[in-house]
Amino acid sequence: MENHKLAAAIAYRLLNQTKHSSNKIIHQRLLIPNFTQLNPLSSTSVAYLFALIQFVGFTRHYASVPLKRFLASYRWDLQKSSLIRMQSISAIHHRKFGSVASAVVQRNPNFSTINNDDLIYFEKILGAKKVIQDHEELETANTDWMHKYKGSSKLMLQPENTRELSQILEYCNSRRLAIVPQGGNTGLVGGSVPVFDEVIISTRRMNNIISFDQVSGVLVCEAGCILENLISFLDKKGFIMPLDLGAKGSCQIGGNISTNAGGLRLVRYGSLHGTVLGLEAVLANGSVIDMLGTLRKDNTGYDLKHLFIGSEGSLGIITKVSILTPPKLSSVNIAFLACEDYISCQKLLFQAKRRLGEILSAFEFLDSQAMNLVLHHLDGVRNPLPSSIYNFYVLIETTGSKESNDKATLEAFLLHAMESGLVSDGALAQDFSQASSFWHIREGIPEALMKAGAVYKYDLSLPVEKMYDLVEEIRTRVGTAANVVGYGHLGDGNLHLNVSAPQYDDAILSQIEPFVYEWTSRHRGSISAEHGLGLMKAEKIYYSKSSETVQLMASIKKLLDPNGILNPYKVIPSSLDVHMKSQPTICKLPWSTF
Ligand SMILES: O=C(O)CC[C@@H](O)C(=O)O
Ligand SMILES: [Zn+2]
C-alpha cells in the first residue's frame, strides 16, 4: 500500500506537468471524466494514473529508471486487474514524446485472459515450438511497423496448417479468448497488432505453394507466403503477381488479401476483388469454409469470398488463396518525369490512359517534399533529374509484349507531353538497374518518412482533380510546424497524404483531424483507399459509409463471429460492437447519409 501511495504522489506530480503540456486534449478527455470519480489513493486509481502516464509518454522519456521499471510492472498488473471497467487505454505506443491519441478504446470485459490450462491445451495441439511466450518475439509481434501501436499480448501461436488453426479458433471461441491474426505485420493502421492482450495468431508457418497452372495462370498457395517469394516463384514460370507493394519483402499474401491491399499495379490489373478467384477461411467457431475455387466464372449464389477480402481478419482468418496471375511480358519501360504543377500531372494521366492504353501498368506521383525526404534520408538515392528542382514527379511504367513498339509508343507519348509543356524534364530507364532506382524513389517514401520523425498518415481516395487541393489546405493549416507530403497512386485516385513532424504533437493533430476526414467526406472520397481501417480509423467509418451500411456490417460480424473474438476493436465502430457492455457514444455525423 505504501508503494501505491508513493506511486500516486509521483503520478500526481507528473500529471500536473501534463496539464500544461501538449497533451491537454488527452488530459481533458481521459482524466477529468474519470478521475474525479475515483479515490485518489485506491490501487485502481493509482493503476489508472500510471496507465495514463504511460499513455502520455512520460515513462519513456522523463521517468527515472527505477520508476520506469515500477511502471512497467504495474502495466502488467493492469492487464489482469479490473481497471478495464473504467475508461481504459488502448495500447498506443509513443515513438516520440507526444500523442497520437485518436483511438481510445475499452477492453471488452467479456474476454477471458490466458491461463495455464490454455497454454497446456495449445502445447498439446501445436507442440511447444509453435506456442511462443518469449519476451523478445512477443515484443516484436506486439508492435506495428511504424512503432506507433503496441499491444501487450502474452502469447503468439503459429499454426502450421488449417486443421491446427481451426482447433485454435474453436478453443478460443469457447473460452472467449480474443485473437488478432498477423501476417507480415506491415500494416499502417494498427490492424495487425493486439490492442490489449489478444492472442496473436501468426500465419508465418503456413507458407506452402500448393499448385500453379501454367495454362490458366492460377496460383494456389497458403496465406503465409511472403509476397516477394511468390513473385520470384512466378518469375521462373514466366508469370507475375497482379499486385506489387513496397512491403513485398515482408508482407504475406493472406494479409494482403484480408486488407485488400492495392499497391503499385492496380491501375493495370485491378483490385484483389477481381484477381482472387478463391479462398479458404476459418471462422471464429473453427469451421473451415472452403471457397477455394479456381474458376473465372461461378455464379452459383452469393460470392462469399468477397466478405473476407478487405475485412481485416474481423470475419475469419484466410488460410489458402487462389489467385489469377498475369503472364510476364517481355517489354517493361519506366519513365521518371518532372511536372511544374499538379494540373500537368492530371493532364498527363489523362493523356497516358489514351496514348499508352493497354500497356500502361503504373502511374505514380510524388511532390517535391516527398522527393526531398527520400534524397535526404535514404542512402544511395540519386535524383534522376538533377538539373532543377521540380514541384512534382511522375513515374510511368508500361508493360507489353512488343519490345520495339512499346518503347516507341512511350517515347512518342513523352515527346508529345514535353512539346505540349506538360512535362518539364524526364528520364527513361536504360536498364534494369536504372528502372529499379526509379522505383526505389517511389517505394522508399514511407521509409524516408519514418526516418524523418513522427508521421501522421492518411490514405485517401479522392477525385483526381481535387486531390492536391487537400494537401495544400493541410499545408496552410499546419504552417511551419510540419512538413506536408503528397504522393501516391495517381492512376487509381489514391492520395497518400503524410504529415511529418519532429515529434507527435496534439497541436498539429488538431489542425489535421477531423478536417482531413470531413474534407474527404465532403468530396465523396474514402478515408481508407487501400490500408484499411484497423484501430486507427474504426471510429471514423461514418465519414465514408452510411449508417445503414455500417449497421449491416455489424450484423454480418455478429453472424460470423458471435462472441466478437476476431480482431476486436478494429473495423466496426465500438458503438456498434454488440459485444461491449458499455458503449461510448458516437455522434452520427451529418454527412454520413449518402
Ligand atoms: O506510407 C504511406 O502513406 C503509403 C504506403 C504505401 O501504400 C505506398 O503506396 O507506398
Ligand atoms: Zn499505397
Coordinates of C-alpha atoms and ligand atoms in Angstrom, one line a residue:
M1 CA 0.0 0.0 0.0
E2 CA 2.9 2.3 0.8
N3 CA 4.1 1.8 -2.7
H4 CA 0.7 2.8 -4.1
K5 CA 0.8 6.0 -2.0
L6 CA 4.2 6.8 -3.3
A7 CA 3.1 6.0 -6.8
A8 CA 0.1 8.2 -6.5
A9 CA 2.2 11.1 -5.3
I10 CA 4.6 10.7 -8.3
A11 CA 1.7 10.2 -10.6
Y12 CA 0.1 13.4 -9.4
R13 CA 3.2 15.4 -9.9
L14 CA 3.7 14.1 -13.4
L15 CA 0.2 14.6 -14.3
N16 CA 0.3 18.2 -13.1
Q17 CA 3.0 18.7 -15.6
T18 CA 0.9 17.3 -18.4
K19 CA -1.7 20.0 -17.7
H20 CA 0.5 22.5 -19.4
S21 CA 1.9 20.2 -22.0
S22 CA 0.7 19.4 -25.5
N23 CA -1.3 16.5 -24.1
K24 CA -4.0 18.8 -22.9
I25 CA -6.5 17.0 -25.0
I26 CA -5.8 13.6 -23.6
H27 CA -5.8 15.1 -20.1
Q28 CA -9.3 16.5 -20.6
R29 CA -10.7 13.6 -22.4
L30 CA -9.5 10.9 -20.1
L31 CA -8.6 12.3 -16.8
I32 CA -11.4 14.7 -16.0
P33 CA -14.4 12.5 -16.6
N34 CA -12.9 9.5 -14.8
F35 CA -10.5 10.6 -12.2
T36 CA -12.9 12.7 -10.2
Q37 CA -14.9 9.6 -9.5
L38 CA -12.0 7.7 -8.0
N39 CA -10.5 7.6 -4.6
P40 CA -7.0 9.0 -5.4
L41 CA -5.2 6.6 -3.1
S42 CA -7.0 3.4 -4.1
S43 CA -5.0 0.9 -6.0
T44 CA -7.2 1.2 -9.1
S45 CA -6.8 5.0 -9.2
V46 CA -3.0 4.5 -8.9
A47 CA -3.1 2.0 -11.7
Y48 CA -5.2 4.3 -13.8
L49 CA -2.9 7.2 -13.2
F50 CA 0.0 5.0 -14.2
A51 CA -1.7 3.8 -17.3
L52 CA -2.4 7.4 -18.2
I53 CA 1.2 8.5 -17.6
Q54 CA 2.4 5.6 -19.8
F55 CA -0.1 6.7 -22.3
V56 CA 1.2 10.3 -22.5
G57 CA 4.7 9.0 -22.8
F58 CA 6.4 10.1 -19.6
T59 CA 7.7 6.8 -18.8
R60 CA 9.7 6.6 -21.9
H61 CA 11.3 10.0 -21.7
Y62 CA 11.2 11.5 -18.3
A63 CA 10.8 8.9 -15.6
S64 CA 13.8 7.6 -13.8
V65 CA 14.9 4.1 -14.4
P66 CA 13.5 2.6 -11.2
L67 CA 10.2 4.4 -11.8
K68 CA 10.1 3.1 -15.3
R69 CA 10.6 -0.4 -14.0
F70 CA 7.9 0.1 -11.5
L71 CA 5.6 1.5 -14.1
A72 CA 6.3 -1.4 -16.5
S73 CA 5.4 -4.0 -13.9
Y74 CA 2.3 -2.0 -13.0
R75 CA 1.2 -2.0 -16.5
W76 CA 1.4 -5.8 -16.5
D77 CA -0.8 -5.9 -13.4
L78 CA -3.1 -3.6 -15.2
Q79 CA -3.9 -6.1 -17.8
K80 CA -5.0 -8.6 -15.2
S81 CA -6.9 -6.1 -13.0
S82 CA -10.5 -5.0 -13.2
L83 CA -9.3 -1.5 -14.1
I84 CA -10.6 -2.0 -17.6
R85 CA -14.0 -1.3 -16.3
M86 CA -13.1 2.4 -16.2
Q87 CA -12.1 4.3 -19.3
S88 CA -9.2 2.2 -20.2
I89 CA -6.5 3.0 -22.7
S90 CA -5.7 1.4 -25.9
A91 CA -2.1 0.3 -26.2
I92 CA -1.0 3.1 -28.4
H93 CA 2.7 3.3 -28.2
H94 CA 4.6 6.6 -28.4
R95 CA 7.6 6.6 -30.5
K96 CA 8.3 10.2 -29.7
F97 CA 7.2 12.2 -26.8
G98 CA 3.7 13.5 -27.5
S99 CA 0.5 12.0 -28.6
V100 CA -1.2 10.3 -31.4
A101 CA -4.2 9.7 -29.2
S102 CA -7.1 9.4 -31.6
A103 CA -8.1 5.9 -30.6
V104 CA -9.2 5.4 -27.0
V105 CA -10.9 2.1 -26.5
Q106 CA -12.0 -0.1 -23.7
R107 CA -11.0 -3.7 -23.3
N108 CA -14.0 -5.9 -23.8
P109 CA -14.8 -7.2 -20.3
N110 CA -16.3 -10.4 -21.7
F111 CA -13.0 -11.6 -22.9
S112 CA -11.0 -14.1 -20.8
T113 CA -7.3 -13.9 -20.1
I114 CA -4.9 -16.7 -20.8
N115 CA -4.4 -19.2 -18.0
N116 CA -2.2 -22.3 -17.6
D117 CA -4.8 -24.7 -18.9
D118 CA -5.0 -22.7 -22.1
L119 CA -1.2 -23.0 -22.5
I120 CA -1.3 -26.7 -21.9
Y121 CA -4.1 -27.1 -24.5
F122 CA -2.2 -25.1 -27.1
E123 CA 1.0 -27.0 -26.5
K124 CA -0.9 -30.3 -26.8
I125 CA -2.3 -29.4 -30.2
L126 CA 0.6 -27.5 -31.7
G127 CA 3.7 -28.6 -29.9
A128 CA 5.8 -26.3 -27.7
K129 CA 7.8 -24.6 -30.5
K130 CA 4.6 -23.1 -32.1
V131 CA 3.5 -21.7 -28.7
I132 CA 5.5 -18.5 -28.3
Q133 CA 5.9 -16.8 -25.0
D134 CA 9.4 -15.5 -25.5
H135 CA 9.6 -11.8 -24.4
E136 CA 11.5 -10.6 -27.4
E137 CA 9.5 -12.3 -30.0
L138 CA 6.3 -11.0 -28.4
E139 CA 7.7 -7.5 -28.2
T140 CA 8.2 -7.5 -32.0
A141 CA 4.8 -9.1 -32.6
N142 CA 3.0 -6.7 -30.3
T143 CA 4.4 -3.6 -32.1
D144 CA 3.5 -2.4 -35.5
W145 CA 5.8 -1.4 -38.3
M146 CA 5.6 2.3 -37.5
H147 CA 6.2 1.7 -33.8
K148 CA 3.0 3.6 -33.2
Y149 CA 0.6 0.9 -31.9
K150 CA 1.6 -1.5 -29.3
G151 CA -0.4 -4.3 -27.6
S152 CA 0.5 -6.4 -24.6
S153 CA -0.2 -9.9 -25.7
K154 CA 1.5 -12.6 -23.7
L155 CA 1.0 -15.3 -26.3
M156 CA 1.6 -15.9 -30.0
L157 CA 0.5 -19.1 -31.7
Q158 CA 2.0 -20.2 -35.0
P159 CA -0.2 -22.9 -36.6
E160 CA 1.2 -24.9 -39.5
N161 CA -2.0 -25.8 -41.3
T162 CA -5.7 -25.2 -41.5
R163 CA -6.5 -28.0 -39.1
E164 CA -4.3 -26.5 -36.3
L165 CA -5.8 -23.1 -36.9
S166 CA -9.3 -24.4 -36.8
Q167 CA -8.6 -26.1 -33.4
I168 CA -7.1 -22.9 -32.0
L169 CA -10.1 -20.8 -33.0
E170 CA -12.7 -23.4 -31.8
Y171 CA -11.0 -23.4 -28.4
C172 CA -10.5 -19.6 -28.3
N173 CA -14.2 -19.1 -29.1
S174 CA -15.3 -21.5 -26.4
R175 CA -13.0 -19.7 -23.9
R176 CA -13.9 -16.2 -25.2
L177 CA -10.2 -15.5 -25.8
A178 CA -9.8 -12.7 -28.3
I179 CA -7.3 -13.1 -31.1
V180 CA -5.5 -11.0 -33.6
P181 CA -4.4 -12.5 -36.9
Q182 CA -0.9 -11.5 -38.0
G183 CA 0.8 -11.9 -41.3
G184 CA 3.9 -9.8 -42.1
N185 CA 2.8 -7.1 -39.7
T186 CA 3.4 -4.3 -42.3
G187 CA 0.1 -2.6 -41.9
L188 CA -0.2 1.1 -41.3
V189 CA -3.4 1.5 -39.3
G190 CA -2.8 -0.7 -36.3
G191 CA -4.8 -3.6 -37.7
S192 CA -2.3 -6.4 -37.2
V193 CA -1.2 -5.9 -33.6
P194 CA -3.1 -6.6 -30.5
V195 CA -4.8 -3.6 -28.8
F196 CA -4.7 -5.3 -25.3
D197 CA -3.8 -8.9 -24.6
E198 CA -5.4 -10.6 -27.6
V199 CA -3.7 -13.9 -28.6
I200 CA -1.6 -13.3 -31.7
I201 CA -2.2 -15.9 -34.4
S202 CA 0.7 -15.8 -36.8
T203 CA 0.3 -17.3 -40.3
R204 CA 4.0 -17.4 -41.0
R205 CA 4.3 -21.2 -40.9
M206 CA 1.5 -21.7 -43.4
N207 CA 3.8 -20.8 -46.3
N208 CA 3.5 -23.5 -48.9
I209 CA 2.8 -23.0 -52.6
I210 CA 0.1 -25.6 -53.3
S211 CA -0.2 -25.6 -57.1
F212 CA 0.3 -23.5 -60.2
D213 CA -1.4 -23.9 -63.5
Q214 CA 0.6 -22.7 -66.5
V215 CA -2.4 -22.5 -68.8
S216 CA -4.8 -20.6 -66.6
G217 CA -2.1 -18.8 -64.6
V218 CA -3.9 -19.7 -61.4
L219 CA -1.7 -19.9 -58.3
V220 CA -2.9 -21.7 -55.2
C221 CA -1.0 -21.1 -52.0
E222 CA -1.2 -20.8 -48.3
A223 CA -1.9 -17.5 -46.6
G224 CA 1.6 -17.1 -45.0
C225 CA 3.5 -17.0 -48.3
I226 CA 5.6 -13.8 -48.5
L227 CA 4.6 -11.7 -51.5
E228 CA 8.2 -11.4 -52.8
N229 CA 8.6 -15.2 -52.6
L230 CA 5.5 -15.6 -54.8
I231 CA 6.8 -13.0 -57.2
S232 CA 10.1 -14.9 -57.5
F233 CA 8.3 -18.3 -57.9
L234 CA 6.1 -16.9 -60.7
D235 CA 9.0 -15.1 -62.4
K236 CA 10.6 -18.5 -63.0
K237 CA 7.4 -19.7 -64.6
G238 CA 7.0 -16.6 -66.8
F239 CA 4.2 -15.0 -64.7
I240 CA 3.9 -12.1 -62.3
M241 CA 1.7 -11.4 -59.3
P242 CA -1.2 -9.0 -60.0
L243 CA -0.2 -6.9 -57.0
D244 CA 3.1 -5.3 -56.0
L245 CA 3.9 -3.3 -52.9
G246 CA 6.8 -1.6 -51.3
A247 CA 6.4 -4.0 -48.4
K248 CA 6.7 -7.1 -50.6
G249 CA 9.8 -8.4 -48.7
S250 CA 7.8 -9.0 -45.5
C251 CA 4.1 -8.8 -46.2
Q252 CA 2.1 -12.1 -46.7
I253 CA -0.5 -12.8 -49.3
G254 CA -3.1 -13.6 -46.6
G255 CA -2.6 -10.2 -45.1
N256 CA -2.6 -8.6 -48.5
I257 CA -6.0 -10.1 -49.2
S258 CA -7.6 -9.6 -45.8
T259 CA -6.7 -5.9 -46.1
N260 CA -7.4 -5.7 -49.9
A261 CA -4.0 -4.2 -50.5
G262 CA -3.9 -2.1 -53.6
G263 CA -0.3 -1.3 -54.4
L264 CA 1.6 -0.1 -57.5
R265 CA 0.0 -2.0 -60.3
L266 CA -3.7 -1.8 -59.5
V267 CA -4.2 0.7 -62.4
R268 CA -3.4 -2.2 -64.7
Y269 CA -4.5 -5.5 -63.0
G270 CA -7.4 -4.2 -60.9
S271 CA -8.2 -4.9 -57.2
L272 CA -7.9 -8.2 -55.4
H273 CA -11.7 -8.5 -55.6
G274 CA -11.1 -9.2 -59.3
T275 CA -7.9 -11.3 -59.2
V276 CA -8.6 -13.5 -56.1
L277 CA -10.6 -16.5 -57.5
G278 CA -11.0 -18.4 -54.3
L279 CA -10.2 -18.6 -50.6
E280 CA -10.3 -20.9 -47.7
A281 CA -11.1 -19.3 -44.4
V282 CA -11.6 -20.4 -40.8
L283 CA -14.4 -18.8 -38.9
A284 CA -14.4 -17.9 -35.2
N285 CA -16.0 -21.2 -34.2
G286 CA -13.3 -23.1 -36.1
S287 CA -15.4 -24.2 -39.1
V288 CA -13.4 -24.2 -42.3
I289 CA -15.1 -22.6 -45.2
D290 CA -13.8 -24.0 -48.5
M291 CA -14.3 -21.4 -51.2
L292 CA -11.0 -22.3 -52.8
G293 CA -12.3 -22.3 -56.4
T294 CA -10.0 -21.7 -59.3
L295 CA -12.7 -20.7 -61.8
R296 CA -13.0 -17.4 -63.6
K297 CA -16.8 -17.7 -63.7
D298 CA -19.0 -19.1 -61.0
N299 CA -22.5 -17.6 -60.5
T300 CA -23.8 -20.2 -58.0
G301 CA -25.3 -17.8 -55.5
Y302 CA -23.5 -15.4 -53.2
D303 CA -19.8 -15.0 -53.8
L304 CA -18.9 -15.0 -50.1
K305 CA -15.1 -14.9 -50.6
H306 CA -15.6 -11.1 -51.1
L307 CA -16.6 -10.8 -47.4
F308 CA -13.1 -11.9 -46.4
I309 CA -11.3 -9.6 -48.9
G310 CA -10.7 -6.4 -47.0
S311 CA -12.4 -7.3 -43.7
E312 CA -9.1 -7.3 -41.9
G313 CA -9.5 -10.6 -40.2
S314 CA -12.7 -9.5 -38.4
L315 CA -14.8 -12.2 -40.0
G316 CA -12.5 -15.1 -40.3
I317 CA -8.8 -16.0 -40.9
I318 CA -7.8 -16.6 -44.5
T319 CA -5.7 -19.8 -44.8
K320 CA -5.5 -20.5 -48.5
V321 CA -5.9 -18.4 -51.6
S322 CA -6.2 -19.0 -55.3
I323 CA -5.2 -16.0 -57.4
L324 CA -5.1 -15.2 -61.1
T325 CA -1.7 -14.2 -62.2
P326 CA -0.9 -12.4 -65.5
P327 CA 1.9 -13.6 -67.8
K328 CA 5.2 -11.8 -67.5
L329 CA 5.5 -9.7 -70.6
S330 CA 8.9 -9.1 -72.1
S331 CA 8.9 -5.3 -72.5
V332 CA 8.9 -3.2 -69.4
N333 CA 9.7 0.5 -69.7
I334 CA 9.9 3.1 -67.0
A335 CA 10.0 6.9 -67.2
F336 CA 10.7 9.3 -64.4
L337 CA 9.2 12.7 -65.3
A338 CA 9.0 16.2 -63.8
C339 CA 6.0 18.4 -63.9
E340 CA 5.7 22.1 -62.9
D341 CA 2.3 21.9 -61.4
Y342 CA -0.4 19.4 -60.3
I343 CA -2.7 20.2 -63.2
S344 CA 0.1 19.0 -65.6
C345 CA 0.2 15.7 -63.6
Q346 CA -3.5 15.3 -64.1
K347 CA -3.4 16.1 -67.8
L348 CA -0.5 13.7 -68.2
L349 CA -2.6 10.9 -66.6
F350 CA -5.5 11.7 -69.0
Q351 CA -3.1 11.5 -71.9
A352 CA -1.3 8.4 -70.7
K353 CA -4.6 6.5 -70.4
R354 CA -5.4 7.3 -74.0
R355 CA -2.0 7.2 -75.7
L356 CA -0.5 4.3 -73.7
G357 CA -3.8 2.4 -73.3
E358 CA -3.4 -1.3 -72.6
I359 CA 0.4 -1.1 -71.9
L360 CA 0.1 1.4 -69.0
S361 CA 1.0 -0.6 -65.8
A362 CA 1.7 2.1 -63.2
F363 CA 1.2 5.8 -62.9
E364 CA 2.6 7.2 -59.6
F365 CA 3.2 10.7 -58.4
L366 CA 5.2 12.4 -55.7
D367 CA 5.7 16.1 -54.8
S368 CA 9.0 17.8 -54.2
Q369 CA 8.6 17.4 -50.4
A370 CA 8.4 13.6 -50.9
M371 CA 11.4 13.7 -53.2
N372 CA 13.5 15.8 -50.8
L373 CA 12.7 13.3 -47.9
V374 CA 13.9 10.4 -50.0
L375 CA 17.1 12.1 -51.1
H376 CA 17.8 13.2 -47.6
H377 CA 17.0 10.0 -45.6
L378 CA 17.7 7.1 -47.9
D379 CA 21.3 6.0 -48.7
G380 CA 22.4 5.9 -52.3
V381 CA 19.4 7.5 -53.8
R382 CA 20.1 9.9 -56.6
N383 CA 17.7 12.3 -58.3
P384 CA 17.3 11.2 -61.9
L385 CA 16.5 14.7 -62.9
P386 CA 19.2 16.8 -61.1
S387 CA 19.3 19.9 -63.3
S388 CA 16.5 21.6 -61.4
I389 CA 14.1 21.3 -58.5
Y390 CA 10.6 20.5 -59.8
N391 CA 7.3 20.7 -57.9
F392 CA 6.1 17.2 -59.0
Y393 CA 7.4 14.0 -60.3
V394 CA 5.6 11.2 -62.1
L395 CA 6.7 7.6 -62.5
I396 CA 5.1 5.9 -65.5
E397 CA 5.6 2.2 -66.2
T398 CA 4.5 0.4 -69.4
T399 CA 4.4 -3.4 -69.7
G400 CA 3.7 -5.1 -73.0
S401 CA 4.8 -7.8 -75.4
K402 CA 6.2 -5.9 -78.3
E403 CA 9.6 -4.6 -77.3
S404 CA 10.3 -2.1 -80.0
N405 CA 6.7 -1.0 -80.4
D406 CA 6.2 -0.4 -76.7
K407 CA 9.3 1.7 -76.3
A408 CA 8.4 3.7 -79.4
T409 CA 4.9 4.3 -78.1
L410 CA 6.2 5.5 -74.7
E411 CA 8.8 7.7 -76.4
A412 CA 6.2 9.3 -78.7
F413 CA 4.0 9.9 -75.7
L414 CA 6.8 11.6 -73.8
L415 CA 7.8 13.7 -76.8
H416 CA 4.2 14.9 -77.1
A417 CA 4.0 15.6 -73.4
M418 CA 7.2 17.6 -73.5
E419 CA 6.2 19.6 -76.5
S420 CA 2.8 20.4 -75.0
G421 CA 4.5 21.6 -71.9
L422 CA 3.1 19.0 -69.5
V423 CA 6.5 17.6 -68.7
S424 CA 9.4 19.8 -68.0
D425 CA 12.1 17.1 -67.8
G426 CA 12.3 13.3 -67.9
A427 CA 14.5 10.2 -68.0
L428 CA 13.7 6.8 -69.5
A429 CA 15.3 3.9 -67.7
Q430 CA 18.0 2.4 -69.9
D431 CA 18.5 -0.9 -68.0
F432 CA 17.1 -2.9 -65.1
S433 CA 19.3 -1.2 -62.5
Q434 CA 18.1 2.3 -63.6
A435 CA 14.5 1.1 -63.6
S436 CA 14.9 -0.2 -60.0
S437 CA 16.4 3.0 -58.9
F438 CA 13.4 4.9 -60.2
W439 CA 11.1 2.6 -58.4
H440 CA 13.2 2.8 -55.3
I441 CA 12.5 6.6 -55.0
R442 CA 8.7 6.0 -55.1
E443 CA 8.7 2.9 -52.9
G444 CA 11.2 4.4 -50.4
I445 CA 9.0 7.3 -49.4
P446 CA 7.3 5.5 -46.4
E447 CA 10.8 4.5 -45.0
A448 CA 12.1 8.0 -45.5
L449 CA 9.1 9.4 -43.6
M450 CA 9.8 7.0 -40.8
K451 CA 13.4 8.2 -40.6
A452 CA 12.3 11.8 -40.6
G453 CA 10.4 11.5 -37.3
A454 CA 6.8 11.4 -36.3
V455 CA 4.3 10.9 -39.1
Y456 CA 0.5 11.3 -39.5
K457 CA -0.6 9.1 -42.3
Y458 CA -3.8 9.4 -44.4
D459 CA -4.6 7.1 -47.3
L460 CA -7.4 8.7 -49.2
S461 CA -9.4 8.0 -52.4
L462 CA -10.4 11.3 -53.9
P463 CA -11.4 12.7 -57.3
V464 CA -8.1 13.2 -59.0
E465 CA -8.8 16.9 -59.8
K466 CA -9.4 17.7 -56.2
M467 CA -6.7 15.6 -54.6
Y468 CA -3.8 18.0 -54.3
D469 CA -6.1 20.8 -53.0
L470 CA -6.3 18.9 -49.8
V471 CA -2.5 18.7 -49.5
E472 CA -2.3 22.4 -49.9
E473 CA -5.0 23.1 -47.4
I474 CA -3.4 21.0 -44.8
R475 CA -0.1 22.7 -45.6
T476 CA -1.7 26.0 -44.8
R477 CA -3.3 24.7 -41.7
V478 CA -0.2 23.3 -40.1
G479 CA 2.1 26.1 -41.3
T480 CA 5.8 25.6 -40.4
A481 CA 5.1 23.1 -37.7
A482 CA 5.3 20.1 -40.0
N483 CA 6.2 19.0 -43.5
V484 CA 3.2 18.1 -45.6
V485 CA 3.9 15.5 -48.2
G486 CA 1.7 14.3 -51.0
Y487 CA 2.3 11.2 -53.2
G488 CA 0.5 8.1 -54.2
H489 CA -1.2 6.1 -56.9
L490 CA -2.5 8.9 -59.1
G491 CA -3.7 6.4 -61.7
D492 CA -6.1 5.0 -59.1
G493 CA -7.2 8.3 -57.5
N494 CA -5.3 7.3 -54.3
L495 CA -3.5 10.0 -52.3
H496 CA -1.0 9.2 -49.5
L497 CA -1.1 12.4 -47.5
N498 CA 1.6 12.3 -44.9
V499 CA 2.3 15.0 -42.3
S500 CA 5.9 14.7 -41.0
A501 CA 7.0 16.4 -37.8
P502 CA 10.0 16.1 -35.5
Q503 CA 7.7 14.6 -32.8
Y504 CA 4.0 13.9 -32.3
D505 CA 2.1 17.0 -31.2
D506 CA -1.5 17.4 -30.5
A507 CA -1.5 21.0 -31.8
I508 CA -0.5 19.5 -35.2
L509 CA -3.0 16.7 -35.0
S510 CA -5.9 19.1 -34.2
Q511 CA -5.1 21.0 -37.4
I512 CA -5.3 17.8 -39.4
E513 CA -8.2 15.9 -37.8
P514 CA -11.2 15.9 -38.2
F515 CA -10.6 18.4 -41.1
V516 CA -9.0 15.8 -43.3
Y517 CA -11.9 13.3 -42.8
E518 CA -14.6 16.0 -43.2
W519 CA -12.9 17.3 -46.4
T520 CA -12.7 13.7 -47.8
S521 CA -16.3 13.0 -46.9
R522 CA -17.5 16.3 -48.5
H523 CA -15.8 15.3 -51.7
R524 CA -17.3 11.8 -51.5
G525 CA -13.9 10.2 -51.1
S526 CA -12.9 7.3 -49.0
I527 CA -10.9 7.7 -45.7
S528 CA -9.2 4.4 -46.5
A529 CA -8.3 3.7 -50.1
E530 CA -6.1 0.7 -49.5
H531 CA -4.7 0.5 -46.0
G532 CA -7.9 -0.5 -44.2
L533 CA -9.5 0.9 -41.0
G534 CA -7.6 -1.1 -38.4
L535 CA -7.6 0.6 -35.0
M536 CA -6.8 4.0 -36.3
K537 CA -10.0 4.5 -38.3
A538 CA -12.6 2.1 -37.0
E539 CA -14.4 5.0 -35.3
K540 CA -14.1 7.1 -38.4
I541 CA -16.0 4.8 -40.7
Y542 CA -19.1 7.0 -41.0
Y543 CA -17.1 9.5 -42.9
S544 CA -17.1 7.1 -45.8
K545 CA -20.1 4.7 -45.2
S546 CA -23.7 5.3 -44.5
S547 CA -25.0 4.3 -41.1
E548 CA -27.2 1.6 -42.7
T549 CA -24.2 0.1 -44.3
V550 CA -22.2 0.1 -41.1
Q551 CA -25.2 -1.5 -39.3
L552 CA -25.3 -4.3 -41.9
M553 CA -21.5 -4.8 -41.5
A554 CA -22.1 -5.2 -37.7
S555 CA -24.9 -7.7 -38.3
I556 CA -22.6 -9.8 -40.6
K557 CA -19.9 -9.6 -38.0
K558 CA -22.3 -10.8 -35.3
L559 CA -23.4 -13.7 -37.5
L560 CA -19.9 -15.0 -38.3
D561 CA -18.3 -14.1 -35.0
P562 CA -21.0 -14.1 -32.3
N563 CA -18.5 -13.7 -29.5
G564 CA -16.6 -11.0 -31.2
I565 CA -13.2 -12.7 -30.7
L566 CA -11.8 -11.9 -34.1
N567 CA -9.5 -8.9 -34.3
P568 CA -11.7 -6.9 -31.8
Y569 CA -11.7 -3.0 -31.7
K570 CA -10.9 -2.8 -35.4
V571 CA -13.1 -2.1 -38.4
I572 CA -16.5 -1.9 -36.7
P573 CA -17.0 1.2 -34.5
S574 CA -17.3 0.5 -30.8
S575 CA -20.8 2.0 -30.7
L576 CA -22.0 -0.9 -32.8
D577 CA -19.8 -3.5 -31.2
V578 CA -22.6 -5.7 -29.8
H579 CA -20.1 -7.5 -27.5
M580 CA -19.2 -4.5 -25.4
K581 CA -21.3 -3.9 -22.3
S582 CA -21.0 -0.2 -22.0
Q583 CA -20.7 1.6 -25.2
P584 CA -19.1 5.0 -25.8
T585 CA -21.5 7.4 -27.5
I586 CA -20.5 8.2 -31.1
C587 CA -22.3 11.0 -32.7
K588 CA -23.8 10.3 -36.1
L589 CA -22.2 12.7 -38.5
P590 CA -24.4 14.9 -40.6
W591 CA -22.7 13.9 -43.8
S592 CA -23.0 10.2 -43.1
T593 CA -26.2 9.9 -45.0
F594 CA -25.1 9.3 -48.6
Ligands
LIG1 O1 3.1 5.2 -46.1 C1 2.1 5.5 -46.9 O2 1.5 6.5 -46.6 C2 1.8 4.7 -48.1 C3 2.4 3.3 -48.1 C4 2.1 2.5 -49.4 O3 0.7 2.4 -49.5 C5 2.7 3.1 -50.6 O4 2.0 3.3 -51.6 O5 3.9 3.4 -50.6
ZN2 ZN 0.0 2.9 -51.5

